Coordinates of C-alpha atoms in Angstrom, one line a residue:
Chain A
M1114 CA -17.5 -35.4 -42.8
T1115 CA -15.3 -36.1 -39.9
P1116 CA -16.2 -38.8 -37.4
S1117 CA -16.4 -36.3 -34.5
A1118 CA -20.1 -36.6 -34.3
A1119 CA -19.7 -39.6 -31.9
P1120 CA -21.4 -38.9 -28.5
I1121 CA -19.0 -37.3 -26.1
Q1122 CA -17.9 -39.6 -23.3
P1123 CA -18.4 -37.7 -20.0
T1124 CA -15.0 -37.4 -18.4
A1125 CA -14.4 -37.3 -14.7
G1126 CA -14.0 -33.6 -14.8
R1127 CA -17.3 -33.2 -16.7
R1128 CA -19.1 -35.4 -14.3
F1129 CA -17.7 -33.4 -11.4
A1130 CA -18.7 -30.1 -13.1
A1131 CA -22.3 -31.4 -13.6
W1132 CA -22.4 -32.6 -10.0
L1133 CA -21.2 -29.2 -8.8
H1134 CA -23.5 -27.3 -11.0
A1135 CA -26.5 -28.7 -9.2
R1136 CA -25.0 -27.7 -5.8
P1137 CA -24.4 -23.9 -5.6
R1138 CA -23.8 -24.2 -1.8
V1139 CA -20.9 -26.6 -2.4
Q1140 CA -19.5 -24.3 -5.1
L1141 CA -19.6 -21.4 -2.7
R1142 CA -17.9 -23.3 0.1
L1143 CA -15.1 -24.4 -2.3
L1144 CA -14.6 -20.8 -3.5
L1145 CA -14.5 -19.4 0.0
A1146 CA -12.5 -22.2 1.7
G1147 CA -9.1 -20.8 0.8
P1148 CA -9.7 -17.1 1.4
W1149 CA -11.5 -17.9 4.6
V1150 CA -8.7 -20.1 6.0
W1151 CA -6.2 -17.4 5.1
M1152 CA -7.9 -14.2 6.1
V1153 CA -9.9 -15.4 9.1
L1154 CA -7.8 -18.2 10.5
V1155 CA -4.3 -16.9 9.7
Y1156 CA -4.8 -13.1 9.8
L1157 CA -7.6 -12.5 12.3
G1158 CA -6.3 -15.4 14.3
S1159 CA -2.9 -13.7 14.5
L1160 CA -4.6 -10.5 15.7
A1161 CA -6.5 -12.5 18.3
I1162 CA -3.3 -14.1 19.6
L1163 CA -1.7 -10.7 19.8
L1164 CA -4.7 -9.4 21.7
L1165 CA -4.4 -12.3 24.2
N1166 CA -0.7 -11.4 24.8
A1167 CA -1.8 -8.0 26.0
F1168 CA -3.6 -9.8 28.9
W1169 CA -0.8 -12.2 29.7
E1170 CA 1.8 -11.9 32.4
K1171 CA 5.5 -11.5 31.6
D1172 CA 8.1 -13.6 33.4
A1173 CA 10.2 -11.1 35.4
F1174 CA 13.5 -12.9 34.8
S1175 CA 13.3 -14.1 31.2
G1176 CA 11.0 -11.5 29.8
Q1177 CA 9.0 -14.2 28.1
V1178 CA 5.3 -14.1 28.2
I1179 CA 3.6 -16.9 30.2
P1180 CA 0.5 -17.9 28.3
F1181 CA -2.9 -18.0 30.2
T1182 CA -1.7 -16.1 33.3
W1183 CA -4.1 -13.2 33.2
T1184 CA -3.2 -9.6 34.2
L1185 CA -4.0 -6.1 33.3
D1186 CA -0.5 -4.8 34.0
A1187 CA 0.2 -3.8 30.4
F1188 CA -2.9 -1.7 30.3
E1189 CA -2.1 -0.2 33.6
T1190 CA 1.4 0.8 32.5
I1191 CA 0.0 2.4 29.2
F1192 CA -2.6 4.4 31.0
T1193 CA -0.4 5.6 33.9
V1194 CA 2.9 6.3 32.3
D1195 CA 2.8 9.7 30.6
V1196 CA 5.2 8.9 27.8
Y1197 CA 2.6 6.5 26.2
R1198 CA -0.1 9.3 26.1
T1199 CA 2.4 11.8 24.7
I1200 CA 3.5 9.5 22.0
A1201 CA -0.1 8.6 21.1
I1202 CA -1.2 12.3 20.9
R1203 CA 1.9 13.1 18.9
T1204 CA 1.4 10.3 16.4
I1205 CA -2.3 11.0 15.9
S1206 CA -1.6 14.7 15.5
V1207 CA 1.1 14.1 12.9
A1208 CA -1.1 11.6 11.0
V1209 CA -4.0 14.2 10.9
L1210 CA -1.5 16.9 9.8
V1211 CA 0.0 14.7 7.1
T1212 CA -3.5 13.9 5.8
L1213 CA -4.5 17.6 5.7
T1214 CA -1.2 18.5 4.0
D1215 CA -1.7 15.8 1.4
I1216 CA -5.3 17.0 0.7
A1217 CA -4.0 20.6 0.4
L1218 CA -1.2 19.6 -2.0
G1219 CA -3.1 16.8 -3.8
F1220 CA -6.5 18.3 -4.5
P1221 CA -5.3 21.1 -6.7
I1222 CA -3.0 18.9 -8.8
A1223 CA -5.6 16.2 -9.1
Y1224 CA -8.2 18.9 -10.1
Y1225 CA -5.7 20.2 -12.7
M1226 CA -5.1 16.7 -14.1
A1227 CA -8.8 15.7 -14.2
R1228 CA -10.5 18.9 -15.4
V1229 CA -8.0 21.4 -16.9
A1230 CA -5.1 19.6 -18.5
S1231 CA -5.3 18.5 -22.2
P1232 CA -5.7 14.7 -22.6
R1233 CA -2.1 14.4 -23.7
R1234 CA -0.8 16.3 -20.7
R1235 CA -3.2 14.4 -18.4
R1236 CA -1.6 11.1 -19.4
L1237 CA 1.9 12.5 -18.8
L1238 CA 0.9 13.8 -15.4
V1239 CA -0.6 10.4 -14.3
V1240 CA 2.7 8.7 -15.2
A1241 CA 4.6 11.5 -13.5
V1242 CA 2.6 11.0 -10.3
L1243 CA 2.8 7.2 -10.5
M1244 CA 6.6 7.1 -10.9
P1245 CA 7.4 8.3 -7.3
L1246 CA 4.7 6.0 -6.0
W1247 CA 6.5 3.0 -7.3
A1248 CA 10.0 4.2 -6.3
S1249 CA 11.0 2.4 -3.2
Y1250 CA 9.6 3.6 0.2
L1251 CA 13.0 3.3 1.9
V1252 CA 14.8 5.0 -0.9
K1253 CA 12.6 8.0 -0.5
I1254 CA 13.1 8.3 3.2
Y1255 CA 16.8 7.8 2.7
A1256 CA 16.8 10.6 0.1
W1257 CA 15.2 13.0 2.6
R1258 CA 17.7 12.0 5.2
A1259 CA 20.4 13.0 2.8
I1260 CA 18.7 16.3 2.1
L1261 CA 17.9 17.2 5.7
Q1262 CA 21.0 16.1 7.5
G1263 CA 23.8 18.4 8.6
N1264 CA 25.8 19.7 5.6
G1265 CA 23.1 18.4 3.3
L1266 CA 21.2 20.2 0.6
V1267 CA 18.9 22.2 3.0
D1268 CA 21.8 23.4 5.1
S1269 CA 23.9 24.4 2.0
I1270 CA 20.9 26.5 0.7
L1271 CA 20.2 28.0 4.1
A1272 CA 23.8 28.6 5.1
P1273 CA 24.3 31.9 3.1
L1274 CA 21.2 33.2 4.8
G1275 CA 22.6 32.5 8.2
V1276 CA 19.9 30.0 9.0
E1277 CA 20.4 26.5 10.3
G1278 CA 18.4 23.6 8.9
P1279 CA 16.1 21.4 11.0
G1280 CA 18.6 18.5 10.8
L1281 CA 17.4 15.1 11.7
T1282 CA 15.9 15.8 15.2
E1283 CA 12.7 17.8 14.8
V1284 CA 9.3 16.0 14.6
A1285 CA 8.7 18.4 11.6
G1286 CA 11.0 16.1 9.6
S1287 CA 8.6 13.2 10.1
W1288 CA 5.7 15.4 9.1
L1289 CA 7.5 16.6 5.9
V1290 CA 8.7 13.1 4.9
L1291 CA 5.4 11.3 5.6
S1292 CA 3.5 14.0 3.6
Y1293 CA 5.9 13.4 0.8
L1294 CA 5.7 9.6 1.0
W1295 CA 1.9 9.3 0.9
L1296 CA 1.1 12.3 -1.5
P1297 CA 0.6 10.1 -4.6
Y1298 CA -1.8 7.9 -2.6
M1299 CA -4.0 11.0 -2.2
I1300 CA -3.6 12.5 -5.7
L1301 CA -4.6 9.3 -7.6
P1302 CA -7.9 8.5 -5.9
I1303 CA -9.0 12.2 -6.0
Y1304 CA -8.0 12.4 -9.7
A1305 CA -10.1 9.2 -10.4
G1306 CA -13.0 10.6 -8.4
L1307 CA -12.9 14.0 -10.2
E1308 CA -12.6 12.4 -13.6
R1309 CA -15.8 10.4 -13.0
I1310 CA -17.9 13.5 -12.5
P1311 CA -20.0 13.9 -15.7
N1312 CA -19.7 17.3 -17.4
S1313 CA -23.4 17.4 -17.8
L1314 CA -23.8 18.0 -14.0
L1315 CA -21.4 21.0 -14.2
E1316 CA -23.2 22.4 -17.2
A1317 CA -26.6 21.9 -15.4
S1318 CA -25.2 23.8 -12.4
S1319 CA -24.0 26.7 -14.6
D1320 CA -27.3 26.7 -16.6
L1321 CA -29.1 27.1 -13.3
G1322 CA -27.1 30.2 -12.6
A1323 CA -24.3 28.9 -10.4
R1324 CA -20.9 30.6 -10.8
S1325 CA -17.7 28.5 -10.9
W1326 CA -17.0 28.8 -7.2
R1327 CA -20.5 27.8 -6.3
T1328 CA -20.5 24.9 -8.7
F1329 CA -17.2 23.8 -7.2
R1330 CA -18.5 24.0 -3.7
R1331 CA -22.0 22.5 -4.2
V1332 CA -21.4 20.0 -6.9
V1333 CA -17.7 19.1 -7.3
L1334 CA -16.7 18.9 -3.7
P1335 CA -19.5 16.6 -2.5
L1336 CA -19.0 14.3 -5.4
A1337 CA -15.2 14.2 -4.8
L1338 CA -15.6 13.6 -1.0
P1339 CA -15.6 9.8 -1.1
A1340 CA -12.4 9.9 -3.1
V1341 CA -10.8 12.3 -0.6
V1342 CA -11.8 10.0 2.2
A1343 CA -10.5 7.0 0.3
G1344 CA -7.1 8.8 -0.1
S1345 CA -7.1 9.7 3.6
I1346 CA -7.4 6.1 4.6
F1347 CA -3.9 5.5 3.2
T1348 CA -2.3 8.8 4.3
F1349 CA -3.7 8.5 7.9
S1350 CA -3.2 4.8 8.4
L1351 CA 0.3 4.7 6.9
S1352 CA 1.3 7.6 9.1
L1353 CA -0.2 6.1 12.1
G1354 CA 1.8 2.9 11.9
D1355 CA 5.1 4.1 10.4
Y1356 CA 8.1 3.6 12.7
I1357 CA 10.9 3.8 10.1
T1358 CA 10.3 7.4 9.0
P1359 CA 10.3 8.8 12.6
A1360 CA 13.4 6.8 13.4
L1361 CA 15.3 7.9 10.3
V1362 CA 14.4 11.6 9.9
S1363 CA 13.7 12.7 13.4
N1364 CA 14.6 11.5 16.9
T1365 CA 11.0 11.4 18.1
K1366 CA 9.0 8.2 18.8
F1367 CA 5.7 7.3 17.3
I1368 CA 3.1 4.6 18.2
G1369 CA 4.9 2.3 15.7
N1370 CA 8.2 2.7 17.5
V1371 CA 6.7 1.8 20.9
I1372 CA 5.2 -1.3 19.4
Y1373 CA 8.3 -2.3 17.5
D1374 CA 10.7 -1.6 20.3
N1375 CA 8.6 -3.5 22.9
S1376 CA 7.9 -6.4 20.6
T1377 CA 11.6 -7.0 20.0
L1378 CA 13.4 -6.0 23.1
G1379 CA 10.9 -4.8 25.7
S1380 CA 7.7 -6.3 26.7
L1381 CA 5.4 -8.1 24.3
P1382 CA 2.3 -7.4 26.5
I1383 CA 2.9 -3.7 26.2
A1384 CA 3.4 -3.9 22.5
A1385 CA 0.2 -5.9 22.2
A1386 CA -1.8 -3.6 24.4
Y1387 CA -0.5 -0.5 22.6
S1388 CA -1.4 -2.1 19.2
L1389 CA -5.0 -2.0 20.2
L1390 CA -4.9 1.8 19.9
P1391 CA -4.2 2.0 16.1
I1392 CA -6.5 -1.1 15.6
V1393 CA -9.4 0.6 17.2
I1394 CA -8.7 4.0 15.6
M1395 CA -8.5 2.4 12.1
V1396 CA -11.5 0.1 12.5
V1397 CA -13.6 3.1 13.5
Y1398 CA -12.1 5.2 10.7
L1399 CA -12.9 2.4 8.1
L1400 CA -16.5 2.1 9.3
I1401 CA -17.0 5.8 8.9
A1402 CA -15.1 5.8 5.6
R1403 CA -17.4 3.0 4.3
R1404 CA -20.4 5.2 5.1
F1405 CA -19.0 7.9 2.9
G1406 CA -18.8 5.4 0.1
A1407 CA -15.0 5.6 0.2
F1408 CA -14.5 1.8 -0.4
A1409 CA -15.8 2.2 -4.0
S1410 CA -13.1 4.8 -4.6
L1411 CA -10.2 2.7 -3.4
Chain B
M1338 CA -17.5 24.3 -15.6
T1339 CA -15.1 26.9 -17.0
E1340 CA -12.3 28.0 -14.8
S1341 CA -11.2 31.6 -15.2
P1342 CA -7.7 32.0 -16.9
L1343 CA -6.3 33.2 -13.6
V1344 CA -7.4 30.0 -11.8
R1345 CA -6.0 27.9 -14.7
V1346 CA -2.6 29.5 -14.4
A1347 CA -2.6 29.2 -10.6
L1348 CA -3.5 25.5 -10.9
R1349 CA -0.7 24.9 -13.5
V1350 CA 1.9 26.7 -11.4
F1351 CA 0.8 24.8 -8.2
S1352 CA 0.9 21.5 -10.0
G1353 CA 4.4 22.2 -11.3
G1354 CA 5.5 23.0 -7.8
V1355 CA 4.0 19.7 -6.5
L1356 CA 5.9 17.8 -9.2
V1357 CA 9.2 19.5 -8.3
F1358 CA 8.5 18.4 -4.7
L1359 CA 7.8 14.8 -5.8
Y1360 CA 11.0 14.6 -7.9
L1361 CA 13.5 16.6 -5.9
P1362 CA 14.6 13.8 -3.6
L1363 CA 14.9 11.3 -6.4
V1364 CA 17.1 13.7 -8.4
V1365 CA 19.3 14.4 -5.4
L1366 CA 19.8 10.6 -4.8
A1367 CA 20.7 10.1 -8.5
V1368 CA 23.4 12.8 -8.2
Y1369 CA 24.8 11.2 -5.0
A1370 CA 25.2 7.8 -6.8
F1371 CA 28.0 9.4 -8.9
N1372 CA 29.6 11.2 -6.0
P1373 CA 33.2 10.0 -5.1
S1374 CA 32.8 11.2 -1.5
R1375 CA 31.7 8.7 1.2
T1376 CA 29.6 11.3 3.0
L1377 CA 26.3 12.9 1.9
A1378 CA 27.6 16.5 2.2
W1379 CA 26.2 18.8 -0.5
P1380 CA 27.5 19.7 -3.0
P1381 CA 29.0 16.5 -4.5
T1382 CA 32.8 16.5 -5.0
G1383 CA 33.2 15.0 -8.4
F1384 CA 32.1 12.1 -10.6
T1385 CA 32.8 8.3 -10.3
L1386 CA 31.3 5.0 -11.4
N1387 CA 33.2 3.2 -8.7
W1388 CA 30.2 2.5 -6.4
F1389 CA 28.3 0.8 -9.3
T1390 CA 31.0 -1.9 -9.7
Q1391 CA 31.1 -2.3 -5.9
A1392 CA 27.3 -2.7 -5.7
A1393 CA 27.3 -5.3 -8.5
A1394 CA 30.0 -7.3 -6.8
N1395 CA 28.3 -7.4 -3.4
P1396 CA 27.0 -10.9 -2.8
R1397 CA 24.6 -9.8 0.0
I1398 CA 22.9 -7.3 -2.4
I1399 CA 22.5 -10.0 -5.0
E1400 CA 21.1 -12.5 -2.6
A1401 CA 18.7 -9.9 -1.1
F1402 CA 17.6 -9.1 -4.6
W1403 CA 16.7 -12.7 -5.3
N1404 CA 14.9 -13.1 -2.0
S1405 CA 12.8 -10.0 -2.9
I1406 CA 11.9 -11.5 -6.2
L1407 CA 11.1 -14.9 -4.8
A1408 CA 9.0 -13.4 -2.0
G1409 CA 7.2 -11.2 -4.5
V1410 CA 6.4 -14.0 -6.9
G1411 CA 5.2 -16.3 -4.0
A1412 CA 3.1 -13.6 -2.4
T1413 CA 1.6 -12.5 -5.7
A1414 CA 0.6 -16.1 -6.6
V1415 CA -1.1 -16.7 -3.3
A1416 CA -2.8 -13.3 -3.4
L1417 CA -4.1 -13.8 -6.9
I1418 CA -5.6 -17.2 -6.1
L1419 CA -7.2 -16.1 -2.8
G1420 CA -8.4 -12.7 -4.2
T1421 CA -9.9 -14.2 -7.3
L1422 CA -11.7 -17.0 -5.4
A1423 CA -13.2 -14.4 -2.9
A1424 CA -14.2 -12.1 -5.7
L1425 CA -15.9 -14.9 -7.6
A1426 CA -17.8 -15.9 -4.5
V1427 CA -18.9 -12.3 -3.7
Q1428 CA -19.9 -11.5 -7.3
R1429 CA -21.8 -14.7 -8.0
F1430 CA -23.4 -15.8 -4.8
E1431 CA -25.7 -14.5 -2.0
F1432 CA -24.6 -15.5 1.4
F1433 CA -24.4 -14.5 5.0
G1434 CA -21.3 -12.3 5.7
K1435 CA -20.9 -11.2 2.1
E1436 CA -20.6 -7.6 3.0
T1437 CA -17.9 -8.4 5.6
I1438 CA -15.5 -9.9 3.0
S1439 CA -14.5 -6.5 1.5
F1440 CA -13.9 -5.3 5.0
I1441 CA -11.8 -8.2 6.1
V1442 CA -9.6 -8.2 3.0
I1443 CA -8.9 -4.5 3.3
L1444 CA -8.0 -4.7 7.0
P1445 CA -4.4 -6.0 6.6
I1446 CA -3.6 -3.0 4.3
A1447 CA -5.6 -0.4 6.3
L1448 CA -4.3 -1.4 9.7
P1449 CA -0.8 -0.2 10.3
G1450 CA 1.8 -2.6 9.0
V1451 CA 3.5 -2.7 12.4
V1452 CA 0.4 -4.3 13.9
T1453 CA 0.1 -6.9 11.2
G1454 CA 3.9 -7.5 11.6
V1455 CA 3.8 -8.0 15.4
A1456 CA 0.6 -10.1 15.2
L1457 CA 2.1 -12.5 12.6
S1458 CA 5.5 -12.7 14.2
T1459 CA 3.9 -13.4 17.6
T1460 CA 1.8 -16.1 16.1
F1461 CA 4.7 -17.7 14.2
Q1462 CA 6.6 -17.9 17.5
T1463 CA 3.7 -19.3 19.4
V1464 CA 2.9 -21.9 16.8
G1465 CA 6.5 -22.7 16.3
I1466 CA 7.0 -21.8 12.6
D1467 CA 10.6 -21.1 11.5
F1468 CA 11.1 -17.7 10.1
G1469 CA 12.3 -17.4 6.6
L1470 CA 11.1 -16.9 3.0
A1471 CA 7.9 -18.8 3.7
T1472 CA 6.9 -16.5 6.6
I1473 CA 7.7 -13.4 4.5
I1474 CA 5.4 -14.8 1.8
I1475 CA 2.6 -15.4 4.3
G1476 CA 2.9 -11.8 5.5
H1477 CA 3.1 -10.2 2.1
A1478 CA 0.3 -12.4 0.6
T1479 CA -2.0 -11.3 3.5
F1480 CA -1.9 -7.6 2.5
C1481 CA -1.8 -8.3 -1.2
V1482 CA -5.1 -10.2 -1.3
V1483 CA -7.1 -7.0 -1.3
I1484 CA -5.3 -5.8 -4.5
A1485 CA -6.2 -9.0 -6.5
Y1486 CA -9.7 -8.9 -5.0
N1487 CA -10.4 -5.3 -5.9
N1488 CA -9.1 -5.7 -9.4
V1489 CA -11.0 -8.9 -10.1
I1490 CA -14.3 -7.9 -8.6
A1491 CA -14.3 -4.6 -10.5
R1492 CA -13.7 -6.5 -13.7
L1493 CA -16.4 -9.2 -12.9
R1494 CA -19.0 -6.4 -12.4
R1495 CA -18.3 -5.1 -15.9
L1496 CA -18.1 -8.5 -17.7
P1497 CA -21.3 -9.4 -19.4
R1498 CA -22.7 -12.8 -18.4
S1499 CA -24.1 -13.6 -21.9
P1500 CA -20.9 -15.2 -23.3
E1501 CA -20.8 -17.6 -20.2
E1502 CA -24.5 -18.4 -20.8
A1503 CA -23.8 -19.0 -24.5
S1504 CA -20.9 -21.2 -23.6
A1505 CA -23.1 -23.3 -21.3
D1506 CA -25.8 -23.5 -23.9
L1507 CA -23.3 -24.8 -26.4
G1508 CA -22.5 -27.7 -24.0
A1509 CA -19.4 -26.5 -22.2
D1510 CA -19.1 -27.6 -18.5
S1511 CA -18.5 -24.9 -15.9
F1512 CA -14.7 -25.6 -15.7
T1513 CA -14.4 -25.2 -19.5
T1514 CA -16.5 -22.0 -19.5
F1515 CA -14.3 -20.6 -16.7
R1516 CA -11.1 -21.5 -18.5
R1517 CA -12.2 -20.4 -22.0
I1518 CA -14.6 -17.4 -21.3
T1519 CA -14.3 -16.0 -17.7
L1520 CA -10.6 -16.3 -17.3
P1521 CA -9.7 -14.5 -20.6
G1522 CA -12.2 -11.8 -19.6
M1523 CA -10.3 -11.3 -16.3
R1524 CA -6.9 -11.5 -17.9
T1525 CA -5.9 -7.8 -17.7
A1526 CA -7.4 -7.4 -14.3
L1527 CA -5.3 -10.3 -13.1
L1528 CA -2.2 -8.9 -14.8
S1529 CA -2.5 -5.4 -13.3
G1530 CA -3.4 -7.0 -9.9
A1531 CA -0.3 -9.2 -10.1
L1532 CA 1.9 -6.2 -11.1
L1533 CA 0.6 -4.1 -8.2
A1534 CA 0.9 -7.0 -5.7
F1535 CA 4.5 -7.8 -6.8
A1536 CA 5.6 -4.2 -6.5
L1537 CA 4.0 -3.8 -3.1
S1538 CA 5.7 -7.0 -1.9
F1539 CA 9.1 -6.0 -3.5
D1540 CA 9.0 -2.7 -1.6
E1541 CA 7.6 -3.8 1.7
V1542 CA 9.8 -3.4 4.8
I1543 CA 7.6 -3.0 7.9
V1544 CA 5.9 -6.4 7.9
T1545 CA 9.0 -8.0 6.4
N1546 CA 11.1 -6.7 9.3
F1547 CA 8.9 -8.8 11.6
T1548 CA 8.4 -11.9 9.5
A1549 CA 11.9 -12.4 8.0
G1550 CA 13.8 -13.7 11.0
P1551 CA 17.5 -13.3 11.2
G1552 CA 18.6 -15.3 8.2
T1553 CA 16.7 -13.9 5.3
E1554 CA 17.3 -10.5 3.8
T1555 CA 15.3 -8.7 1.2
I1556 CA 16.4 -5.6 -0.7
P1557 CA 14.5 -3.2 1.6
L1558 CA 15.9 -5.0 4.7
W1559 CA 19.4 -4.7 3.3
I1560 CA 18.9 -0.9 2.6
L1561 CA 17.5 -0.5 6.1
G1562 CA 20.6 -2.0 7.6
A1563 CA 23.0 -0.3 5.3
I1564 CA 21.6 3.2 5.9
Q1565 CA 22.9 2.8 9.5
R1566 CA 26.4 1.8 8.4
P1567 CA 28.2 4.9 7.2
N1568 CA 30.7 2.8 5.2
E1569 CA 28.0 1.5 2.9
L1570 CA 26.2 4.8 2.1
P1571 CA 27.8 5.2 -1.4
V1572 CA 26.6 1.7 -2.3
V1573 CA 23.1 2.5 -0.9
N1574 CA 23.0 5.5 -3.3
V1575 CA 23.7 3.2 -6.2
V1576 CA 21.1 0.6 -5.2
A1577 CA 18.6 3.4 -4.6
L1578 CA 19.2 4.8 -8.1
V1579 CA 18.8 1.4 -9.7
L1580 CA 15.5 0.9 -7.8
I1581 CA 14.2 4.3 -8.9
L1582 CA 15.1 3.4 -12.5
L1583 CA 13.5 0.0 -12.2
S1584 CA 10.2 1.6 -11.0
V1585 CA 9.8 2.9 -14.6
L1586 CA 9.1 -0.7 -15.6
P1587 CA 5.8 -1.3 -13.6
V1588 CA 4.5 2.2 -14.6
Y1589 CA 5.1 1.4 -18.2
L1590 CA 3.6 -2.1 -18.0
A1591 CA 0.6 -0.8 -16.0
Q1592 CA -0.1 1.8 -18.8
R1593 CA 0.1 -0.9 -21.4
I1594 CA -2.2 -3.2 -19.5
S1595 CA -4.8 -0.4 -18.9
E1596 CA -4.7 0.5 -22.6
E1597 CA -5.4 -3.1 -23.5
A1598 CA -8.1 -3.4 -20.9
G1599 CA -9.7 -0.2 -22.2
G1600 CA -9.9 -1.9 -25.6
I1601 CA -11.6 -4.9 -24.3
A1602 CA -14.0 -3.2 -21.9
R1603 CA -15.4 -0.6 -24.3

């Protein structure tokens, strides 16, 4: 027999563990301290500072914000100058359009992957959809720039037909490229959602006399809805905030461009005030999405 | 549900079309990387490996590459720690504001990056923090927390509590139980979370553009600058191709991890 049967001396770590064990509140506070400081203090605190800047005056000469000098000038500008409304409507419309495009393109392929393809082909398809997701965001925009620009691929295909390509000016370029960029973000949640639907439900539906289309409409669609909403969070929000795609594949401005341009060269209060628009839209969107159970499908 | 043969064929053709759409730009770029011409006119004019040697010898690209890796590793580490702590708290305790945590961690990724970027950059300026690698890491970690959190909490929900109880009954203190039982149970969730967080950070440009300051360049920032310099377009093509090829790596690793996780969970 080995002499390991001697009583274990409680080390400092063990004593601390025992002390903690009796105090669940202290455990909880220790667990939450880091995440709380980071997310609430650093992140929400930053948003709060940005919000304050929307109400602060800007020095007419230096362009610097003077803290704690209150004014509603930035909001007045945003609400009275037409350009800001035009850009907001344009951005939201494109974001909605991109989301609908991605649902239209993504749902059928996700359905095929989840319910029609053989298991082997399904695995291959998941990898095939994942690959472009991981390929760099900028690389993909850049590739479209190359395809769309004058004398690019689109032009060389259209030239024999006597048609000129859209080039890099139309807002359609942003719609096309944003739809392309976020498509995998739509396909994958829908695929996961459809895959989770148990076959027994579909069999029950057909046993009760429902034809395929009816089963699809009454059983599959409602069950897939949270996943579609989850996907739409990404496609909508990413389109709403993007300023690089509109700048690189079209010559139109989006909400993101206004915020970016004003934060670097223009007026920080305007950038801050304008930021409120996507913040409010996304918070409302998230609250609705959460009611649909979309958070569980993320 | 049995789809009619016609529906099946239609779905197959449609899916094929979507795949062509997804891959067309990547293929076009790959072709351009070997194009001797400096412009992006189609069709390419020949074949050359010249731009590859130029890219490999460019010190700015190499430095940007290292910065991207450092930022990714830093952000991933912070995100894993914060996300895991928050997930443990939510999974194991009842407290006021518990429901709000999933909402707060998702905000930085659900709110447009440009807002997160302006907010952080304004705050850094107000507080007087110098821009650089550290500020990039703070920005990236903030939107990566949700990934670690989601991965870990999904795993914790599925992990049975009995091994932990057995460990405690056998006399292990809570740290030992965490290290020997809970942590190994979360291993694959942490790995896939880390992979995702790193890839997200490596690729991020919108928040980075705001938090990098003038001195520090990451690969996406370099590309963003180089796209606007006609002279460097051929080298951009090469870097783009390398990044596309590198993206095979996370996909492969993620598949391996999910296979391993499937083996443990079921």
